Tab-separated table of C-alpha atoms and ligand atoms in Angstrom:
chain	number	residue	atom	x	y	z
A	1	MET	CA	322.663	-72.698	66.357
A	2	SER	CA	325.866	-73.660	68.165
A	3	ASP	CA	326.760	-71.958	71.470
A	4	ALA	CA	329.296	-69.813	69.607
A	5	THR	CA	326.496	-68.263	67.520
A	6	ARG	CA	324.071	-67.609	70.395
A	7	PRO	CA	324.224	-64.587	72.706
A	8	MET	CA	325.933	-65.045	76.057
A	9	PRO	CA	323.982	-66.809	78.834
A	10	ARG	CA	321.896	-64.356	80.897
A	11	GLU	CA	323.808	-64.677	84.189
A	12	GLN	CA	327.205	-64.179	82.558
A	13	ALA	CA	325.917	-61.173	80.578
A	14	LEU	CA	324.434	-59.576	83.707
A	15	SER	CA	327.565	-60.158	85.709
A	16	ILE	CA	329.694	-58.423	83.048
A	17	ALA	CA	327.169	-55.593	82.627
A	18	ARG	CA	327.170	-54.922	86.406
A	19	ALA	CA	330.792	-53.786	86.126
A	20	PHE	CA	329.468	-50.914	83.995
A	21	LEU	CA	327.065	-49.611	86.665
A	22	PRO	CA	327.897	-46.079	87.874
A	23	LYS	CA	329.763	-45.794	91.153
A	24	ARG	CA	326.872	-43.794	92.673
A	25	PRO	CA	323.184	-44.872	92.465
A	26	TRP	CA	322.222	-41.583	90.738
A	27	GLY	CA	325.041	-41.858	88.146
A	28	ASN	CA	324.496	-42.405	84.403
A	29	ARG	CA	323.444	-46.018	83.653
A	30	TYR	CA	323.821	-45.786	79.882
A	31	ASP	CA	326.924	-48.049	79.680
A	32	TYR	CA	325.222	-50.627	81.919
A	33	TYR	CA	322.066	-50.859	79.802
A	34	TYR	CA	324.015	-50.721	76.522
A	35	THR	CA	326.334	-53.534	77.656
A	36	GLN	CA	323.527	-55.674	78.985
A	37	THR	CA	321.475	-55.333	75.779
A	38	LYS	CA	324.479	-55.979	73.555
A	39	LEU	CA	325.544	-59.104	75.458
A	40	ARG	CA	321.986	-60.466	75.685
A	41	THR	CA	321.116	-60.022	72.002
A	42	ASP	CA	324.320	-60.253	69.982
A	43	PRO	CA	326.340	-63.487	69.545
A	44	LEU	CA	329.528	-61.430	69.006
A	45	TYR	CA	331.424	-62.377	72.156
A	46	PRO	CA	330.662	-66.128	72.296
A	47	GLY	CA	331.910	-66.300	68.684
A	48	VAL	CA	335.086	-64.348	69.443
A	49	LEU	CA	335.744	-66.254	72.696
A	50	ALA	CA	335.466	-69.559	70.836
A	51	ALA	CA	337.907	-68.295	68.189
A	52	LEU	CA	340.511	-67.259	70.798
A	53	ARG	CA	340.093	-70.276	73.096
A	54	GLY	CA	343.287	-72.315	73.226
A	55	THR	CA	345.532	-69.374	72.275
A	56	THR	CA	347.953	-67.830	74.780
A	57	ALA	CA	349.249	-64.705	73.012
A	58	PRO	CA	348.292	-61.177	74.188
A	59	VAL	CA	345.303	-59.632	72.404
A	60	LEU	CA	345.283	-56.238	70.685
A	61	ASP	CA	341.682	-54.991	70.313
A	62	LEU	CA	341.552	-52.424	67.475
A	63	GLY	CA	338.570	-50.062	67.970
A	64	CYS	CA	337.873	-51.530	71.405
A	65	GLY	CA	335.120	-49.138	72.522
A	66	LEU	CA	334.629	-49.691	76.270
A	67	GLY	CA	336.819	-52.813	76.221
A	68	LEU	CA	333.980	-55.296	76.573
A	69	LEU	CA	336.210	-57.985	75.066
A	70	ALA	CA	338.530	-57.742	78.102
A	71	HIS	CA	335.545	-58.470	80.383
A	72	ALA	CA	334.279	-61.307	78.189
A	73	LEU	CA	337.756	-62.942	78.149
A	74	HIS	CA	338.049	-62.540	81.921
A	75	ALA	CA	334.571	-64.056	82.519
A	76	ASP	CA	335.482	-66.940	80.194
A	77	GLY	CA	338.637	-67.683	82.207
A	78	GLN	CA	340.914	-66.698	79.304
A	79	THR	CA	343.777	-64.918	81.040
A	80	LEU	CA	345.181	-63.255	77.937
A	81	ALA	CA	346.926	-59.887	78.290
A	82	TYR	CA	344.671	-57.224	76.755
A	83	TYR	CA	345.525	-53.973	74.945
A	84	GLY	CA	342.569	-51.966	73.627
A	85	VAL	CA	342.787	-48.886	71.404
A	86	ASP	CA	340.058	-46.568	70.164
A	87	ILE	CA	339.725	-43.079	68.687
A	88	ASP	CA	337.097	-42.126	71.294
A	89	ALA	CA	339.012	-40.733	74.279
A	90	ASP	CA	335.960	-40.782	76.536
A	91	LYS	CA	335.296	-44.492	75.908
A	92	ILE	CA	338.984	-45.241	76.529
A	93	ARG	CA	338.896	-43.359	79.841
A	94	ARG	CA	335.723	-45.153	80.966
A	95	GLY	CA	336.976	-48.529	79.686
A	96	GLN	CA	340.283	-48.142	81.563
A	97	GLN	CA	338.565	-47.171	84.836
A	98	ILE	CA	336.019	-49.997	84.663
A	99	ALA	CA	338.626	-52.662	83.776
A	100	ALA	CA	340.813	-51.501	86.683
A	101	ARG	CA	337.984	-51.577	89.187
A	102	SER	CA	336.879	-55.013	87.880
A	103	GLY	CA	340.321	-56.395	88.699
A	104	ILE	CA	341.227	-57.256	85.102
A	105	ALA	CA	344.940	-57.377	85.677
A	106	GLY	CA	347.138	-55.825	83.029
A	107	ALA	CA	344.354	-54.494	80.775
A	108	ARG	CA	345.835	-51.513	78.936
A	109	PHE	CA	343.981	-48.884	76.923
A	110	GLU	CA	345.152	-46.115	74.604
A	111	VAL	CA	343.593	-43.464	72.382
A	112	VAL	CA	344.619	-44.226	68.790
A	113	ASP	CA	343.143	-43.059	65.489
A	114	LEU	CA	343.482	-46.111	63.251
A	115	GLY	CA	343.181	-43.823	60.242
A	116	ALA	CA	346.506	-42.284	61.278
A	117	ARG	CA	348.576	-45.096	62.828
A	118	TRP	CA	348.509	-48.746	63.918
A	119	PRO	CA	349.852	-49.829	67.330
A	120	THR	CA	352.903	-51.988	67.847
A	121	HIS	CA	352.075	-55.435	69.245
A	122	GLN	CA	353.022	-59.107	69.166
A	123	GLY	CA	350.194	-61.641	69.451
A	124	SER	CA	346.529	-61.956	68.471
A	125	VAL	CA	344.361	-59.147	67.122
A	126	ALA	CA	340.614	-58.469	67.349
A	127	ILE	CA	338.804	-56.060	64.999
A	128	LEU	CA	335.163	-56.125	66.079
A	129	ASP	CA	332.578	-54.048	64.206
A	130	VAL	CA	335.193	-51.449	63.267
A	131	LEU	CA	336.305	-51.983	59.644
A	132	GLN	CA	333.363	-50.016	58.229
A	133	TYR	CA	334.638	-46.850	59.939
A	134	LEU	CA	337.892	-46.976	57.932
A	135	SER	CA	338.497	-46.291	54.229
A	136	HIS	CA	339.306	-49.207	51.924
A	137	GLU	CA	342.977	-48.112	51.781
A	138	VAL	CA	343.237	-47.956	55.583
A	139	GLN	CA	341.534	-51.363	55.940
A	140	ALA	CA	344.018	-52.927	53.487
A	141	GLY	CA	347.069	-51.234	55.073
A	142	MET	CA	345.946	-52.148	58.590
A	143	LEU	CA	345.463	-55.815	57.661
A	144	GLN	CA	348.988	-55.875	56.167
A	145	HIS	CA	350.275	-54.413	59.454
A	146	VAL	CA	348.274	-56.957	61.479
A	147	ALA	CA	349.715	-59.865	59.463
A	148	GLY	CA	353.177	-58.680	60.547
A	149	ILE	CA	352.354	-58.667	64.267
A	150	LEU	CA	350.513	-62.022	64.490
A	151	THR	CA	352.811	-64.442	66.286
A	152	PRO	CA	352.789	-68.214	65.609
A	153	GLY	CA	349.604	-69.742	67.065
A	154	ALA	CA	348.004	-66.295	67.457
A	155	ARG	CA	344.788	-65.401	65.605
A	156	LEU	CA	343.219	-62.453	63.886
A	157	VAL	CA	339.515	-62.338	64.760
A	158	ILE	CA	337.350	-59.954	62.774
A	159	ARG	CA	333.617	-59.378	63.102
A	160	SER	CA	332.270	-57.203	60.354
A	161	GLY	CA	329.112	-56.330	58.530
A	162	LEU	CA	329.722	-57.217	54.892
A	163	GLY	CA	328.594	-54.826	52.183
A	164	ASP	CA	326.069	-56.307	49.778
A	165	ASP	CA	322.579	-55.565	48.514
A	166	SER	CA	320.818	-58.104	50.723
A	167	ARG	CA	318.186	-56.983	53.222
A	168	ARG	CA	320.695	-57.763	56.010
A	169	GLY	CA	323.329	-55.627	54.269
A	170	ARG	CA	320.924	-52.666	54.014
A	171	THR	CA	319.758	-53.025	57.645
A	172	THR	CA	323.382	-53.024	58.835
A	173	LYS	CA	324.143	-49.770	56.991
A	174	VAL	CA	320.979	-47.972	58.112
A	175	THR	CA	321.460	-49.013	61.765
A	176	ASP	CA	325.096	-47.819	61.818
A	177	LEU	CA	324.027	-44.502	60.336
A	178	LEU	CA	321.257	-44.113	62.922
A	179	ALA	CA	323.748	-44.933	65.717
A	180	HIS	CA	325.885	-42.059	64.458
A	181	LEU	CA	322.964	-39.636	64.083
A	182	ALA	CA	321.683	-40.537	67.577
A	183	GLY	CA	325.138	-39.743	68.996
A	184	TRP	CA	325.918	-43.335	70.076
A	185	MET	CA	328.804	-43.497	67.621
A	186	GLN	CA	330.947	-40.443	66.939
A	187	GLU	CA	332.411	-41.846	63.730
A	188	VAL	CA	330.521	-42.103	60.428
A	189	PRO	CA	330.659	-45.453	58.567
A	190	LYS	CA	332.864	-45.084	55.474
A	191	THR	CA	333.225	-48.394	53.600
A	192	TYR	CA	331.656	-51.790	54.249
A	193	PRO	CA	334.069	-54.454	53.012
A	194	THR	CA	332.521	-56.956	50.632
A	195	ARG	CA	333.289	-60.632	51.206
A	196	GLU	CA	335.353	-60.753	48.025
A	197	GLY	CA	337.193	-57.536	48.917
A	198	LEU	CA	338.019	-58.765	52.420
A	199	GLU	CA	339.140	-62.180	51.132
A	200	THR	CA	341.506	-60.403	48.723
A	201	MET	CA	342.890	-58.063	51.428
A	202	LEU	CA	343.522	-60.996	53.784
A	203	ALA	CA	345.136	-63.154	51.068
A	204	ASP	CA	347.310	-60.206	49.961
A	205	ALA	CA	348.439	-59.885	53.587
A	206	GLY	CA	349.475	-63.572	53.554
A	207	LEU	CA	346.634	-64.718	55.842
A	208	ARG	CA	344.471	-67.849	55.646
A	209	ALA	CA	340.911	-66.994	56.668
A	210	GLU	CA	337.627	-68.720	57.423
A	211	PHE	CA	334.314	-66.846	57.151
A	212	SER	CA	331.177	-67.838	59.068
A	213	PRO	CA	327.885	-65.974	59.637
A	214	LEU	CA	327.596	-64.409	63.095
A	215	TYR	CA	324.259	-62.646	63.195
A	216	GLY	CA	322.282	-65.049	65.402
A	217	ASN	CA	318.747	-63.669	65.661
A	218	THR	CA	319.763	-60.102	64.785
A	219	PRO	CA	318.762	-58.598	61.399
A	220	PHE	CA	322.365	-57.632	60.529
A	221	ASN	CA	324.797	-59.008	57.943
A	222	ASN	CA	327.527	-59.755	60.486
A	223	TRP	CA	330.263	-62.301	59.785
A	224	LEU	CA	333.054	-63.762	61.887
A	225	ILE	CA	336.386	-64.086	60.133
A	226	VAL	CA	339.185	-66.003	61.842
A	227	ALA	CA	342.594	-65.755	60.189
A	228	GLU	CA	346.105	-67.044	60.770
A	229	ARG	CA	349.384	-66.624	58.981
A	230	GLY	CA	349.341	-68.890	55.917
B	301	SAM	C1	330.588	-50.456	66.826
B	301	SAM	S1	331.856	-49.932	67.907
B	301	SAM	C2	332.621	-51.468	68.347
B	301	SAM	C3	333.337	-51.406	69.665
B	301	SAM	C4	333.965	-52.728	70.134
B	301	SAM	N1	334.915	-53.243	69.150
B	301	SAM	C5	332.889	-53.746	70.426
B	301	SAM	O1	332.747	-54.684	69.636
B	301	SAM	O2	332.182	-53.603	71.428
B	301	SAM	C6	333.052	-49.241	66.772
B	301	SAM	C7	334.244	-48.624	67.483
B	301	SAM	O3	335.202	-48.215	66.497
B	301	SAM	C8	335.796	-47.025	66.957
B	301	SAM	N2	336.423	-46.332	65.830
B	301	SAM	C9	335.817	-45.802	64.747
B	301	SAM	N3	336.734	-45.198	63.953
B	301	SAM	C10	337.949	-45.374	64.547
B	301	SAM	C11	339.276	-44.963	64.223
B	301	SAM	N4	339.541	-44.230	63.130
B	301	SAM	N5	340.278	-45.300	65.062
B	301	SAM	C12	340.018	-46.032	66.202
B	301	SAM	N6	338.782	-46.422	66.564
B	301	SAM	C13	337.753	-46.101	65.750
B	301	SAM	C14	334.617	-46.260	67.551
B	301	SAM	O4	335.022	-45.209	68.404
B	301	SAM	C15	333.867	-47.374	68.276
B	301	SAM	O5	334.275	-47.514	69.611
């Protein structure tokens, strides 16, 4: 496995996770433990950081959750302006507060339902573990919109579970459903893009894309897709 397909080194993961500790010792540590586990087990961020390295354009993070990408970029020394949007107002509030107190200059957050509108932006775009929460029509429309806001040299970086009948595909779907039922994820997964479907949507949007597996040692069917204007 290359470094881009391994989870983040322990010290870097812990240092990012510490930003998510509650301000008071008796506060809720859920975000801290969630962040630490995610960074220690999932190769998502090393893969995304490698894909964005060398770019200079601001990054729009669609479905940003707590804005972990802003912290990963900061820890990696990538000083890209960051704009994260998510439907979950509570995550946006927490993400904004934690980025501000971590000194991530210029990180901006906004509550946006991607099923209803897509933000204005000029630069790179990240869509990390989000596509499955949107209908096929919204996925296709959003990728057309994204193609229009990618500037020269900027990249679209997608991580997505791909829908297929493999064991990995089934594990991905069941885990997402459990995350919803357990209350970790408010939204219900709607449509997992297939590889063929996503290739068609990206080509129709005028984007050239490369697909590579990004599941590391996890049991999921996660892929990294890096696209640029063709
Ligand atoms: C699995 S989490 C991924 C979070 C983040 N991208 C990451 O990789 O850490 C999926 C995110 O998509 C967001 N989401 C789901 N449906 C959405 C919608 N319609 N509009 C905006 N965000 C949405 C959820 O609130 C959640 O934060």
